[in-house]
Structures are given as C-alpha cells and as structure tokens.
Coordinates of C-alpha atoms in Angstrom, one line a residue:
M1 CA -140.9 -11.8 30.5
N2 CA -140.5 -11.6 26.9
S3 CA -140.6 -13.5 24.0
K4 CA -137.0 -14.4 23.6
E5 CA -136.6 -15.5 27.3
R6 CA -140.1 -17.7 27.0
H7 CA -138.4 -19.4 23.9
E8 CA -134.7 -20.0 25.2
I9 CA -136.6 -21.9 28.4
R10 CA -138.8 -24.1 26.0
Y11 CA -134.9 -24.2 24.0
Q12 CA -133.4 -25.7 27.4
R13 CA -136.1 -27.8 28.1
R14 CA -136.0 -29.4 25.0
K15 CA -132.3 -29.6 25.2
A16 CA -132.4 -31.4 28.8
K17 CA -135.2 -34.0 27.3
R18 CA -132.6 -34.6 24.2
E19 CA -129.6 -35.2 26.4
K20 CA -131.1 -37.7 28.7
R21 CA -132.7 -39.8 26.2
N22 CA -129.1 -39.9 24.6
E23 CA -127.9 -40.7 28.3
E24 CA -130.6 -43.3 28.6
R25 CA -129.8 -44.7 25.3
A26 CA -126.4 -45.1 26.0
A27 CA -126.7 -46.8 28.8
Q28 CA -128.7 -49.5 27.5
Y29 CA -126.7 -50.5 24.9
T30 CA -123.3 -50.4 26.4
Q31 CA -124.1 -53.1 28.8
W32 CA -120.6 -55.4 28.5
D33 CA -122.6 -58.8 28.8
N34 CA -124.6 -57.6 26.2
V35 CA -122.3 -56.9 23.3
F36 CA -119.3 -58.7 24.1
G37 CA -120.7 -61.7 26.3
L38 CA -120.2 -64.9 24.9
S39 CA -123.6 -65.1 23.6
P40 CA -124.0 -62.3 21.3
L41 CA -120.4 -63.2 20.2
L42 CA -121.0 -66.9 19.2
K43 CA -124.2 -65.2 17.0
A44 CA -122.1 -62.9 15.4
Y45 CA -119.5 -65.5 14.8
K46 CA -122.1 -67.4 13.0
S47 CA -123.6 -64.4 11.3
V48 CA -120.0 -62.7 9.6
A49 CA -119.1 -66.8 8.8
T50 CA -121.8 -67.5 6.5
K51 CA -120.4 -64.9 4.0
S52 CA -116.5 -66.2 4.2
R53 CA -117.4 -69.9 4.3
G54 CA -114.8 -71.0 1.5
H55 CA -111.5 -69.4 3.4
A56 CA -109.3 -71.8 5.3
A57 CA -109.2 -68.9 8.0
T58 CA -113.0 -69.4 8.5
Q59 CA -112.9 -73.0 8.3
I60 CA -110.1 -73.2 11.1
F61 CA -112.0 -70.7 13.5
M62 CA -115.5 -72.2 13.2
A63 CA -114.2 -75.6 13.6
N64 CA -113.7 -75.0 17.3
L65 CA -115.8 -72.1 17.5
L66 CA -117.2 -72.4 21.2
I67 CA -113.3 -72.6 22.3
N68 CA -112.3 -69.6 20.0
A69 CA -115.0 -67.5 21.2
R70 CA -114.3 -67.7 24.7
T71 CA -111.1 -67.0 24.1
E72 CA -111.7 -63.9 22.7
E73 CA -114.5 -63.1 25.1
R74 CA -111.7 -63.6 28.3
K75 CA -109.1 -61.4 26.6
L76 CA -111.8 -58.6 26.0
R77 CA -113.1 -58.9 29.3
A78 CA -109.3 -58.6 30.9
G79 CA -108.5 -55.6 28.1
T80 CA -105.9 -58.0 26.6
W81 CA -107.5 -58.1 23.4
K82 CA -105.6 -56.8 20.2
T83 CA -106.0 -56.6 16.4
R84 CA -104.4 -58.7 14.3
G85 CA -103.7 -56.6 11.3
F86 CA -105.1 -56.9 8.1
N87 CA -105.2 -58.6 4.7
H88 CA -104.6 -56.0 2.2
F89 CA -105.6 -56.5 -1.3
T90 CA -106.6 -55.0 -4.3
I91 CA -110.1 -55.0 -6.3
I92 CA -111.7 -53.6 -9.5
E93 CA -115.2 -52.7 -9.1
R94 CA -116.8 -50.8 -12.0
G95 CA -113.1 -49.9 -13.5
K96 CA -112.1 -48.3 -10.1
K97 CA -109.0 -49.5 -8.3
R98 CA -110.0 -50.0 -4.4
D99 CA -108.0 -50.9 -1.6
I100 CA -109.5 -53.3 1.0
K101 CA -108.3 -53.9 4.4
S102 CA -110.1 -57.3 6.0
V103 CA -109.8 -58.3 8.8
H104 CA -109.6 -61.6 10.6
I105 CA -112.7 -63.6 10.9
S106 CA -111.7 -63.6 15.1
E107 CA -112.2 -59.8 14.6
K108 CA -115.0 -59.6 12.4
G109 CA -117.2 -61.5 14.8
I110 CA -116.1 -58.7 17.4
Q111 CA -116.4 -56.0 14.9
N112 CA -120.1 -57.6 14.3
T113 CA -121.4 -57.7 17.7
F114 CA -120.1 -54.3 18.7
C115 CA -121.9 -52.4 15.7
N116 CA -125.2 -54.5 15.8
N117 CA -125.8 -54.6 19.5
C118 CA -124.0 -51.2 20.7
L119 CA -122.9 -48.6 17.9
I120 CA -125.8 -48.9 15.4
P121 CA -128.3 -48.5 18.2
I122 CA -126.5 -45.3 19.6
L123 CA -125.6 -44.0 16.5
R124 CA -128.7 -44.2 14.3
P125 CA -131.5 -41.9 15.7
H126 CA -128.9 -39.1 15.1
L127 CA -129.1 -39.4 11.5
I128 CA -131.7 -38.2 9.4
Y129 CA -134.1 -40.2 7.6
D130 CA -132.8 -39.4 4.3
N131 CA -129.5 -40.9 5.0
G132 CA -129.9 -44.2 2.9
A133 CA -126.8 -46.5 3.4
S134 CA -125.7 -49.5 5.2
L135 CA -128.7 -49.6 7.6
K136 CA -131.3 -52.0 8.1
G137 CA -134.5 -51.5 6.1
K138 CA -132.5 -49.1 3.8
G139 CA -129.6 -49.3 1.0
T140 CA -129.9 -48.2 -2.7
D141 CA -133.5 -49.2 -3.4
F142 CA -134.5 -46.9 -0.4
A143 CA -132.5 -44.1 -1.7
L144 CA -133.8 -44.3 -4.8
N145 CA -137.5 -44.5 -3.7
R146 CA -136.7 -41.3 -1.4
F147 CA -135.4 -39.1 -4.4
T148 CA -138.0 -40.1 -6.7
K149 CA -140.5 -38.8 -4.0
H150 CA -138.9 -36.0 -3.4
L151 CA -139.0 -34.8 -7.1
Q152 CA -142.9 -35.7 -6.9
E153 CA -143.1 -33.5 -4.2
F154 CA -141.5 -31.0 -5.5
T155 CA -142.7 -30.8 -9.2
R156 CA -146.4 -30.7 -7.6
K157 CA -145.5 -27.9 -6.0
H158 CA -142.9 -25.8 -8.3
G159 CA -143.5 -27.7 -11.4
R160 CA -139.9 -28.1 -13.3
N161 CA -139.2 -24.8 -12.1
G162 CA -136.4 -26.0 -10.2
Y163 CA -132.4 -27.2 -9.6
I164 CA -130.7 -29.8 -8.5
Y165 CA -127.3 -29.6 -7.1
F166 CA -125.5 -33.3 -7.3
Y167 CA -122.3 -34.2 -5.0
D168 CA -119.6 -36.0 -4.7
F169 CA -117.0 -36.9 -1.8
S170 CA -113.6 -37.6 -3.6
G171 CA -111.8 -40.8 -1.9
Y172 CA -114.3 -40.8 0.8
F173 CA -113.2 -43.5 3.0
A174 CA -109.3 -43.1 2.5
N175 CA -109.9 -39.2 3.5
I176 CA -111.7 -39.3 6.5
P177 CA -109.9 -37.6 9.5
I178 CA -109.8 -40.3 12.7
A179 CA -109.7 -37.6 15.5
P180 CA -112.7 -35.4 14.6
L181 CA -114.4 -39.3 13.9
S182 CA -113.5 -40.3 17.4
T183 CA -114.7 -37.2 18.9
E184 CA -118.2 -37.2 17.4
V185 CA -118.3 -40.4 18.3
G186 CA -117.6 -40.2 21.6
K187 CA -119.9 -37.4 22.7
K188 CA -122.5 -40.4 21.6
V189 CA -121.0 -43.4 23.0
M190 CA -120.5 -42.2 26.7
D191 CA -119.4 -45.7 28.2
G192 CA -115.5 -45.4 28.5
R193 CA -114.7 -48.8 27.7
M194 CA -116.8 -49.2 24.6
R195 CA -115.0 -45.7 23.6
E196 CA -111.6 -47.8 23.8
M197 CA -112.9 -50.0 21.5
F198 CA -113.9 -48.0 19.0
N199 CA -111.2 -46.2 19.0
T200 CA -109.0 -49.2 18.9
F201 CA -110.8 -50.3 15.6
V202 CA -110.5 -46.7 14.2
N203 CA -106.8 -46.0 14.9
A204 CA -105.7 -49.4 13.3
F205 CA -105.9 -47.4 9.9
G206 CA -103.5 -44.4 11.0
E207 CA -105.0 -40.8 11.2
I208 CA -106.4 -40.2 8.3
G209 CA -108.5 -42.8 6.0
L210 CA -110.8 -45.5 7.2
G211 CA -110.1 -49.1 5.4
L212 CA -113.0 -50.5 3.5
G213 CA -114.0 -54.3 4.6
S214 CA -113.9 -53.0 8.3
Q215 CA -118.1 -53.3 9.8
V216 CA -116.7 -50.6 12.1
S217 CA -115.7 -48.1 9.1
Q218 CA -118.6 -48.6 7.5
I219 CA -121.3 -47.6 10.2
S220 CA -118.6 -44.9 10.9
A221 CA -118.1 -43.4 7.1
V222 CA -122.3 -43.1 7.1
F223 CA -122.0 -41.4 10.5
Y224 CA -119.5 -38.6 9.8
P225 CA -120.7 -36.6 7.5
N226 CA -124.1 -36.4 10.0
G227 CA -123.4 -32.8 10.9
I228 CA -123.6 -31.6 7.2
D229 CA -127.2 -33.4 6.6
H230 CA -128.6 -31.6 9.8
L231 CA -126.9 -28.5 8.3
I232 CA -128.8 -28.8 5.0
K233 CA -132.1 -30.2 6.8
D234 CA -132.3 -28.5 9.7
R235 CA -130.5 -25.3 9.3
C236 CA -131.0 -24.4 6.0
G237 CA -134.3 -26.0 5.6
M238 CA -133.9 -28.0 2.6
R239 CA -136.7 -30.7 2.3
Y240 CA -135.6 -32.1 -0.8
Y241 CA -132.4 -33.7 0.6
G242 CA -130.9 -36.8 0.7
R243 CA -127.7 -38.6 0.5
Y244 CA -126.5 -41.9 0.2
M245 CA -122.9 -42.7 1.1
D246 CA -120.4 -40.0 -0.8
D247 CA -123.5 -38.9 -3.2
G248 CA -126.1 -36.9 -2.0
Y249 CA -128.4 -34.0 -3.6
I250 CA -130.4 -31.1 -3.0
I251 CA -133.6 -29.7 -4.8
C252 CA -134.4 -26.2 -4.7
H253 CA -136.6 -23.8 -6.8
D254 CA -134.1 -21.0 -6.4
L255 CA -131.0 -21.1 -7.9
K256 CA -129.7 -18.3 -5.8
R257 CA -131.2 -19.6 -2.4
L258 CA -129.7 -22.8 -3.4
K259 CA -125.9 -21.5 -4.1
K260 CA -125.9 -19.9 -0.2
V261 CA -126.7 -23.2 1.0
V262 CA -123.9 -25.2 -1.4
T263 CA -121.8 -22.1 -0.3
L264 CA -122.8 -23.0 3.5
F265 CA -122.1 -27.0 2.6
E266 CA -118.8 -26.8 1.2
K267 CA -117.4 -24.3 4.2
E268 CA -118.9 -27.4 6.6
C269 CA -117.1 -30.2 4.3
D270 CA -113.9 -28.2 4.3
R271 CA -114.2 -28.0 8.4
S272 CA -114.9 -31.6 8.9
G273 CA -112.0 -32.5 6.5
I274 CA -114.2 -33.8 3.4
I275 CA -113.0 -33.5 0.3
L276 CA -115.2 -32.7 -2.6
N277 CA -114.7 -34.0 -6.2
K278 CA -115.3 -31.1 -7.9
K279 CA -115.9 -32.7 -11.1
K280 CA -119.0 -34.4 -10.1
C281 CA -120.7 -31.4 -8.4
Q282 CA -122.7 -30.0 -10.9
F283 CA -126.0 -27.5 -10.6
I284 CA -128.6 -28.9 -13.2
K285 CA -132.3 -27.9 -14.2
L286 CA -135.0 -30.2 -13.5
T287 CA -135.9 -29.8 -17.1
K288 CA -133.0 -31.8 -18.0
N289 CA -131.8 -35.7 -17.9
F290 CA -129.9 -36.7 -14.8
V291 CA -128.2 -39.6 -13.4
F292 CA -128.4 -40.5 -9.7
L293 CA -126.9 -43.9 -8.5
K294 CA -126.4 -44.9 -11.6
T295 CA -130.0 -44.5 -13.0
R296 CA -131.5 -41.8 -15.1
F297 CA -134.0 -39.9 -14.2
F298 CA -136.0 -37.3 -16.1
I299 CA -139.4 -35.3 -15.5
T300 CA -142.4 -35.2 -18.3
N301 CA -143.9 -32.0 -19.0
T302 CA -146.8 -33.5 -17.2
G303 CA -144.7 -34.0 -14.0
K304 CA -144.2 -37.7 -14.1
V305 CA -140.5 -39.1 -12.6
V306 CA -139.6 -41.4 -15.4
K307 CA -136.9 -43.7 -14.4
R308 CA -134.3 -45.4 -16.7
I309 CA -131.3 -47.4 -17.3
N310 CA -128.3 -45.8 -17.7
R311 CA -126.6 -46.7 -20.8
Q312 CA -123.3 -46.9 -19.3
T313 CA -124.6 -49.7 -17.3
S314 CA -125.3 -51.9 -20.3
R315 CA -122.5 -50.9 -22.4
K316 CA -120.5 -52.3 -19.7
E317 CA -122.3 -55.2 -19.8
R318 CA -121.6 -55.6 -23.5
Q319 CA -117.8 -55.6 -22.7
R320 CA -117.7 -57.7 -19.6
L321 CA -119.3 -60.4 -21.8
K322 CA -116.8 -60.0 -24.3
A323 CA -114.4 -60.6 -22.0
Y324 CA -116.0 -63.7 -20.7
R325 CA -116.0 -65.0 -24.6
R326 CA -112.5 -64.7 -24.2
F327 CA -112.0 -66.3 -21.2
Y328 CA -114.1 -69.1 -22.2
D329 CA -112.3 -70.0 -25.4
M330 CA -108.9 -69.4 -23.3
G331 CA -110.5 -72.0 -20.7
I332 CA -110.7 -70.0 -17.9
M333 CA -114.0 -69.5 -17.5
T334 CA -117.0 -71.9 -17.7
Y335 CA -120.1 -71.2 -19.6
E336 CA -121.9 -72.1 -16.6
E337 CA -120.3 -69.3 -14.3
I338 CA -120.7 -67.0 -17.4
Y339 CA -124.4 -67.7 -17.6
M340 CA -125.1 -67.0 -13.6
N341 CA -122.9 -64.0 -14.3
F342 CA -124.8 -62.7 -16.8
H343 CA -128.1 -64.1 -15.3
S344 CA -127.1 -62.1 -11.8
W345 CA -126.8 -58.7 -13.9
L346 CA -130.4 -59.1 -15.5
L347 CA -131.6 -59.6 -12.5
S348 CA -130.4 -56.6 -11.1
L349 CA -132.1 -54.7 -13.5
K350 CA -135.6 -53.9 -11.4
R351 CA -135.1 -50.3 -11.6
G352 CA -136.9 -48.1 -14.1
R353 CA -137.8 -48.9 -17.5
S354 CA -135.3 -51.7 -18.4
F355 CA -137.8 -54.5 -20.7
N356 CA -135.6 -53.5 -24.3
V357 CA -132.2 -53.3 -22.2
K358 CA -133.1 -56.8 -20.9
L359 CA -134.4 -57.7 -24.8
N360 CA -131.0 -56.6 -26.8
A361 CA -129.1 -57.6 -23.7
I362 CA -130.4 -61.6 -24.1
K363 CA -130.0 -61.1 -28.0
Y364 CA -126.5 -60.4 -28.0
F365 CA -125.5 -63.2 -25.4
N366 CA -126.8 -65.6 -27.5
G367 CA -125.2 -64.1 -30.5
L368 CA -121.9 -64.5 -28.6
F369 CA -122.4 -68.3 -27.4
P370 CA -124.6 -69.8 -30.4
E371 CA -122.9 -73.1 -29.9
F372 CA -125.1 -73.3 -26.6
P373 CA -129.0 -73.3 -26.2
P374 CA -130.4 -69.8 -25.8
Y375 CA -130.7 -68.5 -22.7
R376 CA -133.5 -69.4 -20.5
P377 CA -134.0 -68.5 -17.3
P378 CA -134.3 -70.7 -14.4
K379 CA -137.9 -72.0 -13.8
K380 CA -139.3 -69.9 -10.6
N381 CA -142.7 -68.7 -9.1
N382 CA -141.9 -64.7 -9.4
R383 CA -142.4 -61.6 -11.1
R384 CA -139.2 -61.0 -12.4
T385 CA -137.8 -64.2 -13.7
K386 CA -141.4 -64.9 -15.4
Q387 CA -140.7 -61.5 -16.8
L388 CA -137.2 -62.8 -18.1
H389 CA -138.6 -66.3 -19.4
Y390 CA -141.0 -64.1 -21.6
I391 CA -138.4 -61.8 -22.8
A392 CA -135.8 -65.0 -23.7
K393 CA -138.7 -66.4 -25.7
L394 CA -138.8 -62.7 -27.8
A395 CA -135.4 -62.9 -28.4
Q396 CA -135.5 -66.1 -29.7
R397 CA -138.2 -65.4 -32.1
S398 CA -136.5 -62.1 -33.8

C-alpha cells in the first residue's frame, strides 16, 4: 500500500465520520414536536410579538394567542397550512431603496421556531467562523473585530507589504436562485417534512430572489455563499478572509496569488448565480486607507491598526439633522423625537476614534436648535453615556 492509498483511506474515514455527525445532527433537530409543537410555537409567537406590538394584526393575534397557536399547530400537523402572502412596502435606508416583503404575525412565529429549532442548528456548523452576520453571538462588531485581528496578524508577519481585495454582491437577496438554494439546504436538512416546509417558505418569492423581512430568507442568504467561503478558506488556503452577508475581503501578501484566487472566486460566483458589483470590487494596498462596514481603517508605520468613523457617516447625519429642523418647523416631528434619534446615533458611534466627531455633532445640533437647552444625555451609569456627558460640557463651553 502506497502513500496515496493510505491518504485515500484516511480521507474516506474522515468523510464517513463527518456524514455520520451530520445525520445525527439532522435527526436531533428535525423532531416535529420540538419544532412545530404547541410549546415552541407559543414561545416563538411571544418572541416575535415584542418587535411589533404596535401593529393591529399583532394585537389581534396575541389577544387570543393560545387559540390561534393551537389552530396553526393543527394545520401544520395535518399538512394543510399555507402561507398568507406578504405585506409589501418600500423603505429608504441610507439612501438605498429596499423592497420589504413582511409576513403576517401568524407566519412569523412559525418561521421563528423553524429557524431557531431546526434550520440554524443544522446549518450553522457548516459555516466558516468568519461568516459574521445574523447569528447569535455575531454581528457587525464581530465582523469588524475579526477584520482588525486579521490585519494585526498579517502586519506582524508581513508588515504593510500586502493587498486587500474587497468584494460586494449586487442586489444580493433579489438575485439568489431558489432551486440551487433548496438543493444545498436539502443536503443538510434530511427530514422530508422539514424540507417541504423550507421549500414552502422560499418558493413563495418566485424562482429567483429572496424577500427582505423573512427570517428564513435571512439565514438562507447567510448560508447560500457557503461554498464560496470554503473555496477561499479551505481549497485556496486564504487564512485572512471574512464575509459579512454580501460584503467580504481577502488579504494576501502576493498580488499574483491574490488575483488567481479572485479569478476562482468570480467563477464560483457565476456558477452560483451570484452577481458581483464590479464598481465596489477593488484591490487596495495596505499602505492606503480603506473602508469596511462603514468604518475607515489605516495601518501606521509601526503596524498599529487604527479605526475611525467614516466621513460619510457624519455628513449624512448633518443632512438628516437639517431635515429634522425643517420637519420641526412644519410640525411633522417633535423635539423629543429629534433628540432621541440624535442621541441614538451618538451611542452608535462606539467603533473607532469618534471623540471629535461627537463633539462637532453636538455643537452642530445645539446650533440648529438654539431655542432649546443644549444637548445633555440621559443620566445612566455606563461608560458611553459618561463620555457623552463630558463631551456635551465641552460643547457648551466652546
């Protein structure tokens, strides 16, 4: 027996163990009563209702929660449950138009228990660690911290002699093909009834595209490029790689090697039906400034990674405050609403060096509303609010 044959035997042994673990996991999290029983349904409805208690449909449904949950549970068990469609509306988020397809409260609870008790526990172990969106314990802060750690590790080893490739998926949710998504999820979710439930949720959007406003759509969008993540991490050996939903990066010291990896990455995107936004895909040297997730980064000559608030963030907030002033004069908004919006924005500036940004923003806010007392944050004993109190006093003195 030569080395190749021994290698193949070890590979088949590892593969068999991996498939056995997947089967055990799928069997554990596809027990019908643990997913769509009355108890998990009640828990799910109470969870989703906290975010939409002001809606009339939510109030009506929750007024008779036990009866309504029991009705939905019987329909699911009998196989007669059908989706009620979507509440379709449009919002403008950071200057971008987004079409939202929100589901009824009766379906929100069903999707919540399906995702939390079945779909996420099965799919999450297959995701790479540096996939940082929409999962418990992860989010924007996690993605930024991982990006910072990758930069620090890279600069210790190679200095600033390297490049970053940033990519962005164009119209990500709207361009995901449903058939390949169902196939990939079906390989992991082995129970027939659970696969049918997943297909019912995603097929409601049509043959191409997922709708914003659905929890199943969210985890599906996180999972679908998983093959691309493993291509770059495992097959190409790119340690310094991460993705946050439709934004990602690859760091490498060799530009030629990086371009070869990007070529494979683009081919895999074409095969998966994912469209790249060519305007936002770019190679950047580590000696320059770069922006990731609305945060500006640069590396000093000593290798220190510095994070700062992106200028565009404060510029848009000033434009928003001007609009709030007009709305106040027209009687559309009250000062209390404007104050809380501005205060929430200040609290969101917890990433990077933002002391002067907060100071200038508070000065600008006080100048726009001179008829009111100068901005002072509420009295709360936490570090960020204490800093705001100090900055607010500086703004009054200057």
